[in-house]
Amino acid sequence: QVQLVESGGGLVQAGGSLRLSCQVSGSTFSVTHIGWYRQAPGQQREFVAHITHAHSTNYADSVKGRFTISRDDSRNMGYLQMNSLNPDDTGVYYCYTDTPRPPRPTLRTWGQGTQVTVSS
């Protein structure tokens, strides 16, 4: 059973930085893709960033140039470095993993979320 535990959220002033972490267990991490979504109050959950098992990355336009997603395969960890934060980045950040398991569909697993609050 795949399990994810996020950490690193908190309160930061605009212009500041935070690094979110996602500890993954119960999967073959080397073939697992990792990503982050976020959800602001009253809003739908939106895509933030994704990194494949081959370390290929993509980002939402709203965070390009400010956020960096990475992974440490030796520690089964995913990270989201967030710089130049602004109040629009406030929300609950959710880590997810996509675990291929052919011939069955890819398994998506979600973490419990971590709160990020950016004050102006």
Short mmCIF file of N, CA and C in Angstrom, two decimals:
data_model
loop_
_atom_site.label_atom_id
_atom_site.label_comp_id
_atom_site.label_asym_id
_atom_site.label_seq_id
_atom_site.Cartn_x
_atom_site.Cartn_y
_atom_site.Cartn_z
N GLN A 1 0.84 -1.19 0.00
CA GLN A 1 0.00 0.00 0.00
C GLN A 1 0.88 1.25 0.00
N VAL A 2 0.64 2.12 -0.99
CA VAL A 2 1.42 3.35 -1.10
C VAL A 2 0.92 4.36 -0.08
N GLN A 3 1.85 4.98 0.62
CA GLN A 3 1.50 6.02 1.59
C GLN A 3 2.40 7.22 1.38
N LEU A 4 1.81 8.41 1.55
CA LEU A 4 2.53 9.66 1.37
C LEU A 4 2.35 10.52 2.61
N VAL A 5 3.43 11.14 3.03
CA VAL A 5 3.36 12.06 4.16
C VAL A 5 4.06 13.35 3.75
N GLU A 6 3.29 14.43 3.73
CA GLU A 6 3.86 15.74 3.39
C GLU A 6 4.30 16.48 4.64
N SER A 7 5.24 17.37 4.45
CA SER A 7 5.67 18.24 5.53
C SER A 7 6.28 19.50 4.92
N GLY A 8 6.48 20.50 5.77
CA GLY A 8 7.16 21.70 5.32
C GLY A 8 6.28 22.92 5.11
N GLY A 9 4.98 22.74 5.25
CA GLY A 9 4.10 23.90 5.10
C GLY A 9 4.24 24.86 6.26
N GLY A 10 3.61 26.01 6.13
CA GLY A 10 3.66 26.99 7.21
C GLY A 10 3.24 28.35 6.75
N LEU A 11 3.53 29.33 7.59
CA LEU A 11 3.21 30.72 7.32
C LEU A 11 4.47 31.45 6.91
N VAL A 12 4.39 32.19 5.81
CA VAL A 12 5.55 32.92 5.32
C VAL A 12 5.09 34.24 4.75
N GLN A 13 5.94 35.24 4.80
CA GLN A 13 5.60 36.53 4.23
C GLN A 13 5.80 36.50 2.71
N ALA A 14 5.10 37.37 2.04
CA ALA A 14 5.26 37.49 0.59
C ALA A 14 6.72 37.74 0.26
N GLY A 15 7.18 37.05 -0.77
CA GLY A 15 8.58 37.13 -1.17
C GLY A 15 9.45 36.06 -0.55
N GLY A 16 8.90 35.37 0.43
CA GLY A 16 9.66 34.34 1.13
C GLY A 16 9.65 33.00 0.40
N SER A 17 10.24 32.01 1.07
CA SER A 17 10.39 30.68 0.48
C SER A 17 9.98 29.61 1.47
N LEU A 18 9.55 28.49 0.92
CA LEU A 18 9.29 27.28 1.68
C LEU A 18 9.69 26.09 0.85
N ARG A 19 10.04 25.00 1.53
CA ARG A 19 10.29 23.75 0.82
C ARG A 19 9.38 22.68 1.40
N LEU A 20 8.55 22.13 0.55
CA LEU A 20 7.68 21.03 0.93
C LEU A 20 8.36 19.70 0.65
N SER A 21 8.09 18.75 1.52
CA SER A 21 8.64 17.41 1.34
C SER A 21 7.51 16.39 1.29
N CYS A 22 7.76 15.31 0.58
CA CYS A 22 6.78 14.23 0.46
C CYS A 22 7.52 12.91 0.62
N GLN A 23 7.28 12.25 1.72
CA GLN A 23 7.89 10.95 1.99
C GLN A 23 6.97 9.86 1.44
N VAL A 24 7.53 9.02 0.58
CA VAL A 24 6.74 7.98 -0.08
C VAL A 24 7.17 6.61 0.44
N SER A 25 6.20 5.79 0.77
CA SER A 25 6.49 4.43 1.18
C SER A 25 5.52 3.47 0.50
N GLY A 26 5.93 2.23 0.37
CA GLY A 26 5.05 1.20 -0.15
C GLY A 26 4.99 1.11 -1.66
N SER A 27 5.90 1.80 -2.36
CA SER A 27 5.90 1.71 -3.81
C SER A 27 7.32 1.46 -4.30
N THR A 28 7.41 1.04 -5.56
CA THR A 28 8.72 0.96 -6.20
C THR A 28 9.07 2.37 -6.66
N PHE A 29 9.77 3.08 -5.83
CA PHE A 29 9.92 4.52 -6.01
C PHE A 29 10.58 4.86 -7.33
N SER A 30 11.48 4.04 -7.80
CA SER A 30 12.24 4.35 -9.01
C SER A 30 11.37 4.44 -10.25
N VAL A 31 10.18 3.83 -10.22
CA VAL A 31 9.29 3.90 -11.38
C VAL A 31 8.08 4.78 -11.11
N THR A 32 8.08 5.46 -9.99
CA THR A 32 6.94 6.27 -9.56
C THR A 32 7.12 7.72 -9.97
N HIS A 33 6.07 8.30 -10.48
CA HIS A 33 6.06 9.73 -10.79
C HIS A 33 5.47 10.47 -9.59
N ILE A 34 5.93 11.69 -9.37
CA ILE A 34 5.50 12.47 -8.20
C ILE A 34 5.03 13.85 -8.65
N GLY A 35 4.05 14.37 -7.96
CA GLY A 35 3.61 15.71 -8.29
C GLY A 35 2.93 16.38 -7.12
N TRP A 36 2.55 17.62 -7.39
CA TRP A 36 1.88 18.44 -6.38
C TRP A 36 0.68 19.16 -6.99
N TYR A 37 -0.38 19.18 -6.24
CA TYR A 37 -1.53 20.01 -6.52
C TYR A 37 -1.71 20.94 -5.32
N ARG A 38 -2.52 21.95 -5.51
CA ARG A 38 -2.88 22.82 -4.38
C ARG A 38 -4.34 23.21 -4.50
N GLN A 39 -4.88 23.57 -3.35
CA GLN A 39 -6.28 23.98 -3.31
C GLN A 39 -6.42 25.18 -2.39
N ALA A 40 -6.83 26.29 -2.98
CA ALA A 40 -7.10 27.51 -2.21
C ALA A 40 -8.52 27.44 -1.65
N PRO A 41 -8.79 28.19 -0.59
CA PRO A 41 -10.14 28.18 -0.01
C PRO A 41 -11.20 28.51 -1.05
N GLY A 42 -12.21 27.68 -1.14
CA GLY A 42 -13.30 27.92 -2.08
C GLY A 42 -12.97 27.67 -3.53
N GLN A 43 -11.79 27.13 -3.80
CA GLN A 43 -11.36 26.89 -5.18
C GLN A 43 -11.20 25.40 -5.44
N GLN A 44 -11.14 25.06 -6.71
CA GLN A 44 -10.87 23.68 -7.08
C GLN A 44 -9.38 23.39 -6.93
N ARG A 45 -9.10 22.12 -6.75
CA ARG A 45 -7.70 21.71 -6.68
C ARG A 45 -7.05 21.94 -8.04
N GLU A 46 -5.84 22.52 -8.05
CA GLU A 46 -5.17 22.82 -9.31
C GLU A 46 -3.76 22.23 -9.33
N PHE A 47 -3.35 21.87 -10.52
CA PHE A 47 -2.04 21.29 -10.74
C PHE A 47 -0.95 22.32 -10.47
N VAL A 48 0.16 21.86 -9.86
CA VAL A 48 1.29 22.74 -9.60
C VAL A 48 2.53 22.27 -10.35
N ALA A 49 2.93 21.03 -10.12
CA ALA A 49 4.17 20.54 -10.74
C ALA A 49 4.18 19.02 -10.71
N HIS A 50 5.03 18.46 -11.60
CA HIS A 50 5.12 17.01 -11.75
C HIS A 50 6.54 16.66 -12.14
N ILE A 51 7.01 15.53 -11.62
CA ILE A 51 8.32 15.02 -12.03
C ILE A 51 8.20 13.53 -12.28
N THR A 52 8.69 13.09 -13.42
CA THR A 52 8.59 11.67 -13.76
C THR A 52 9.70 10.87 -13.10
N HIS A 53 9.62 9.55 -13.27
CA HIS A 53 10.66 8.70 -12.71
C HIS A 53 12.01 8.99 -13.38
N ALA A 54 11.95 9.55 -14.61
CA ALA A 54 13.17 9.90 -15.34
C ALA A 54 13.60 11.35 -15.07
N HIS A 55 12.97 11.98 -14.11
CA HIS A 55 13.30 13.34 -13.68
C HIS A 55 12.92 14.40 -14.70
N SER A 56 12.00 14.09 -15.57
CA SER A 56 11.44 15.10 -16.45
C SER A 56 10.37 15.88 -15.69
N THR A 57 10.37 17.21 -15.84
CA THR A 57 9.47 18.03 -15.03
C THR A 57 8.54 18.87 -15.89
N ASN A 58 7.40 19.21 -15.32
CA ASN A 58 6.55 20.24 -15.90
C ASN A 58 5.83 21.00 -14.79
N TYR A 59 5.45 22.24 -15.11
CA TYR A 59 4.93 23.15 -14.11
C TYR A 59 3.70 23.88 -14.63
N ALA A 60 2.87 24.28 -13.70
CA ALA A 60 1.79 25.21 -14.04
C ALA A 60 2.42 26.54 -14.40
N ASP A 61 1.80 27.25 -15.32
CA ASP A 61 2.34 28.55 -15.75
C ASP A 61 2.49 29.51 -14.57
N SER A 62 1.59 29.40 -13.61
CA SER A 62 1.58 30.34 -12.49
C SER A 62 2.78 30.18 -11.56
N VAL A 63 3.49 29.06 -11.65
CA VAL A 63 4.62 28.84 -10.74
C VAL A 63 5.95 28.70 -11.47
N LYS A 64 5.92 28.71 -12.78
CA LYS A 64 7.17 28.57 -13.55
C LYS A 64 8.14 29.66 -13.18
N GLY A 65 9.40 29.27 -12.97
CA GLY A 65 10.43 30.23 -12.61
C GLY A 65 10.51 30.53 -11.13
N ARG A 66 9.51 30.09 -10.37
CA ARG A 66 9.50 30.32 -8.92
C ARG A 66 9.58 29.02 -8.13
N PHE A 67 8.95 27.99 -8.62
CA PHE A 67 8.91 26.70 -7.93
C PHE A 67 9.81 25.71 -8.65
N THR A 68 10.41 24.81 -7.88
CA THR A 68 11.22 23.74 -8.45
C THR A 68 10.84 22.42 -7.79
N ILE A 69 10.47 21.46 -8.62
CA ILE A 69 10.16 20.13 -8.11
C ILE A 69 11.39 19.25 -8.29
N SER A 70 11.63 18.39 -7.32
CA SER A 70 12.78 17.49 -7.40
C SER A 70 12.45 16.21 -6.64
N ARG A 71 13.36 15.26 -6.74
CA ARG A 71 13.17 13.98 -6.05
C ARG A 71 14.52 13.42 -5.66
N ASP A 72 14.51 12.66 -4.59
CA ASP A 72 15.70 11.95 -4.15
C ASP A 72 15.34 10.48 -4.10
N ASP A 73 15.75 9.75 -5.12
CA ASP A 73 15.36 8.35 -5.22
C ASP A 73 16.00 7.50 -4.12
N SER A 74 17.12 7.95 -3.58
CA SER A 74 17.77 7.17 -2.53
C SER A 74 17.01 7.25 -1.21
N ARG A 75 16.16 8.28 -1.08
CA ARG A 75 15.41 8.47 0.16
C ARG A 75 13.90 8.34 -0.03
N ASN A 76 13.47 8.02 -1.24
CA ASN A 76 12.03 7.94 -1.53
C ASN A 76 11.32 9.25 -1.17
N MET A 77 11.93 10.35 -1.56
CA MET A 77 11.41 11.66 -1.21
C MET A 77 11.15 12.49 -2.45
N GLY A 78 10.09 13.28 -2.38
CA GLY A 78 9.83 14.31 -3.37
C GLY A 78 9.85 15.66 -2.68
N TYR A 79 10.21 16.70 -3.43
CA TYR A 79 10.33 18.03 -2.85
C TYR A 79 9.69 19.06 -3.78
N LEU A 80 9.23 20.14 -3.17
CA LEU A 80 8.77 21.29 -3.93
C LEU A 80 9.38 22.53 -3.27
N GLN A 81 10.37 23.11 -3.93
CA GLN A 81 10.99 24.34 -3.46
C GLN A 81 10.18 25.50 -4.02
N MET A 82 9.68 26.34 -3.12
CA MET A 82 8.83 27.45 -3.53
C MET A 82 9.49 28.76 -3.15
N ASN A 83 9.82 29.56 -4.13
CA ASN A 83 10.46 30.86 -3.92
C ASN A 83 9.54 31.98 -4.40
N SER A 84 9.86 33.18 -3.97
CA SER A 84 9.08 34.36 -4.37
C SER A 84 7.59 34.14 -4.17
N LEU A 85 7.25 33.64 -3.02
CA LEU A 85 5.86 33.34 -2.74
C LEU A 85 5.02 34.60 -2.66
N ASN A 86 3.78 34.49 -3.10
CA ASN A 86 2.84 35.60 -2.99
C ASN A 86 1.53 35.07 -2.42
N PRO A 87 0.65 35.95 -1.98
CA PRO A 87 -0.60 35.49 -1.34
C PRO A 87 -1.44 34.56 -2.21
N ASP A 88 -1.32 34.66 -3.52
CA ASP A 88 -2.07 33.75 -4.40
C ASP A 88 -1.59 32.31 -4.30
N ASP A 89 -0.44 32.10 -3.68
CA ASP A 89 0.07 30.73 -3.51
C ASP A 89 -0.49 30.06 -2.26
N THR A 90 -1.27 30.79 -1.50
CA THR A 90 -1.87 30.23 -0.29
C THR A 90 -2.82 29.10 -0.62
N GLY A 91 -2.74 28.03 0.18
CA GLY A 91 -3.63 26.90 -0.01
C GLY A 91 -3.08 25.65 0.65
N VAL A 92 -3.83 24.59 0.52
CA VAL A 92 -3.36 23.28 0.97
C VAL A 92 -2.66 22.61 -0.20
N TYR A 93 -1.46 22.17 0.04
CA TYR A 93 -0.66 21.53 -1.00
C TYR A 93 -0.67 20.03 -0.78
N TYR A 94 -1.02 19.33 -1.85
CA TYR A 94 -1.14 17.88 -1.81
C TYR A 94 -0.09 17.24 -2.71
N CYS A 95 0.63 16.32 -2.14
CA CYS A 95 1.54 15.49 -2.92
C CYS A 95 0.77 14.30 -3.47
N TYR A 96 1.13 13.87 -4.67
CA TYR A 96 0.55 12.65 -5.21
C TYR A 96 1.64 11.83 -5.89
N THR A 97 1.39 10.54 -6.00
CA THR A 97 2.27 9.68 -6.78
C THR A 97 1.44 8.93 -7.82
N ASP A 98 2.04 8.69 -8.95
CA ASP A 98 1.47 7.85 -10.00
C ASP A 98 2.38 6.64 -10.15
N THR A 99 1.85 5.49 -9.80
CA THR A 99 2.65 4.26 -9.82
C THR A 99 2.17 3.37 -10.94
N PRO A 100 2.97 3.19 -11.99
CA PRO A 100 2.59 2.25 -13.06
C PRO A 100 2.56 0.83 -12.52
N ARG A 101 1.58 0.09 -12.94
CA ARG A 101 1.46 -1.30 -12.50
C ARG A 101 0.78 -2.12 -13.60
N PRO A 102 1.43 -2.12 -14.79
CA PRO A 102 0.83 -2.85 -15.91
C PRO A 102 0.59 -4.31 -15.59
N PRO A 103 -0.50 -4.88 -16.16
CA PRO A 103 -1.42 -4.25 -17.11
C PRO A 103 -2.56 -3.47 -16.47
N ARG A 104 -2.54 -3.31 -15.15
CA ARG A 104 -3.61 -2.56 -14.49
C ARG A 104 -3.38 -1.06 -14.68
N PRO A 105 -4.42 -0.27 -14.47
CA PRO A 105 -4.25 1.17 -14.61
C PRO A 105 -3.24 1.71 -13.60
N THR A 106 -2.63 2.84 -13.95
CA THR A 106 -1.71 3.50 -13.03
C THR A 106 -2.44 3.86 -11.75
N LEU A 107 -1.77 3.66 -10.63
CA LEU A 107 -2.36 3.95 -9.32
C LEU A 107 -1.96 5.35 -8.88
N ARG A 108 -2.94 6.20 -8.65
CA ARG A 108 -2.67 7.53 -8.10
C ARG A 108 -2.99 7.50 -6.61
N THR A 109 -2.06 7.98 -5.83
CA THR A 109 -2.21 8.06 -4.38
C THR A 109 -1.97 9.49 -3.92
N TRP A 110 -2.76 9.93 -2.96
CA TRP A 110 -2.66 11.31 -2.46
C TRP A 110 -2.19 11.33 -1.02
N GLY A 111 -1.44 12.38 -0.69
CA GLY A 111 -1.11 12.64 0.69
C GLY A 111 -2.23 13.39 1.38
N GLN A 112 -2.01 13.71 2.65
CA GLN A 112 -3.06 14.33 3.45
C GLN A 112 -3.09 15.84 3.27
N GLY A 113 -2.06 16.40 2.71
CA GLY A 113 -2.00 17.84 2.47
C GLY A 113 -1.25 18.58 3.56
N THR A 114 -0.66 19.69 3.16
CA THR A 114 0.03 20.56 4.11
C THR A 114 -0.33 22.01 3.77
N GLN A 115 -0.62 22.79 4.79
CA GLN A 115 -1.10 24.16 4.60
C GLN A 115 0.07 25.10 4.35
N VAL A 116 -0.10 25.92 3.32
CA VAL A 116 0.84 27.01 3.04
C VAL A 116 0.06 28.31 3.07
N THR A 117 0.50 29.23 3.89
CA THR A 117 -0.15 30.54 3.99
C THR A 117 0.89 31.62 3.75
N VAL A 118 0.60 32.47 2.78
CA VAL A 118 1.50 33.57 2.44
C VAL A 118 0.81 34.88 2.79
N SER A 119 1.43 35.62 3.70
CA SER A 119 0.84 36.89 4.12
C SER A 119 1.42 38.03 3.29
N SER A 120 0.58 39.04 3.10
CA SER A 120 1.03 40.18 2.28
C SER A 120 1.72 41.24 3.12
#
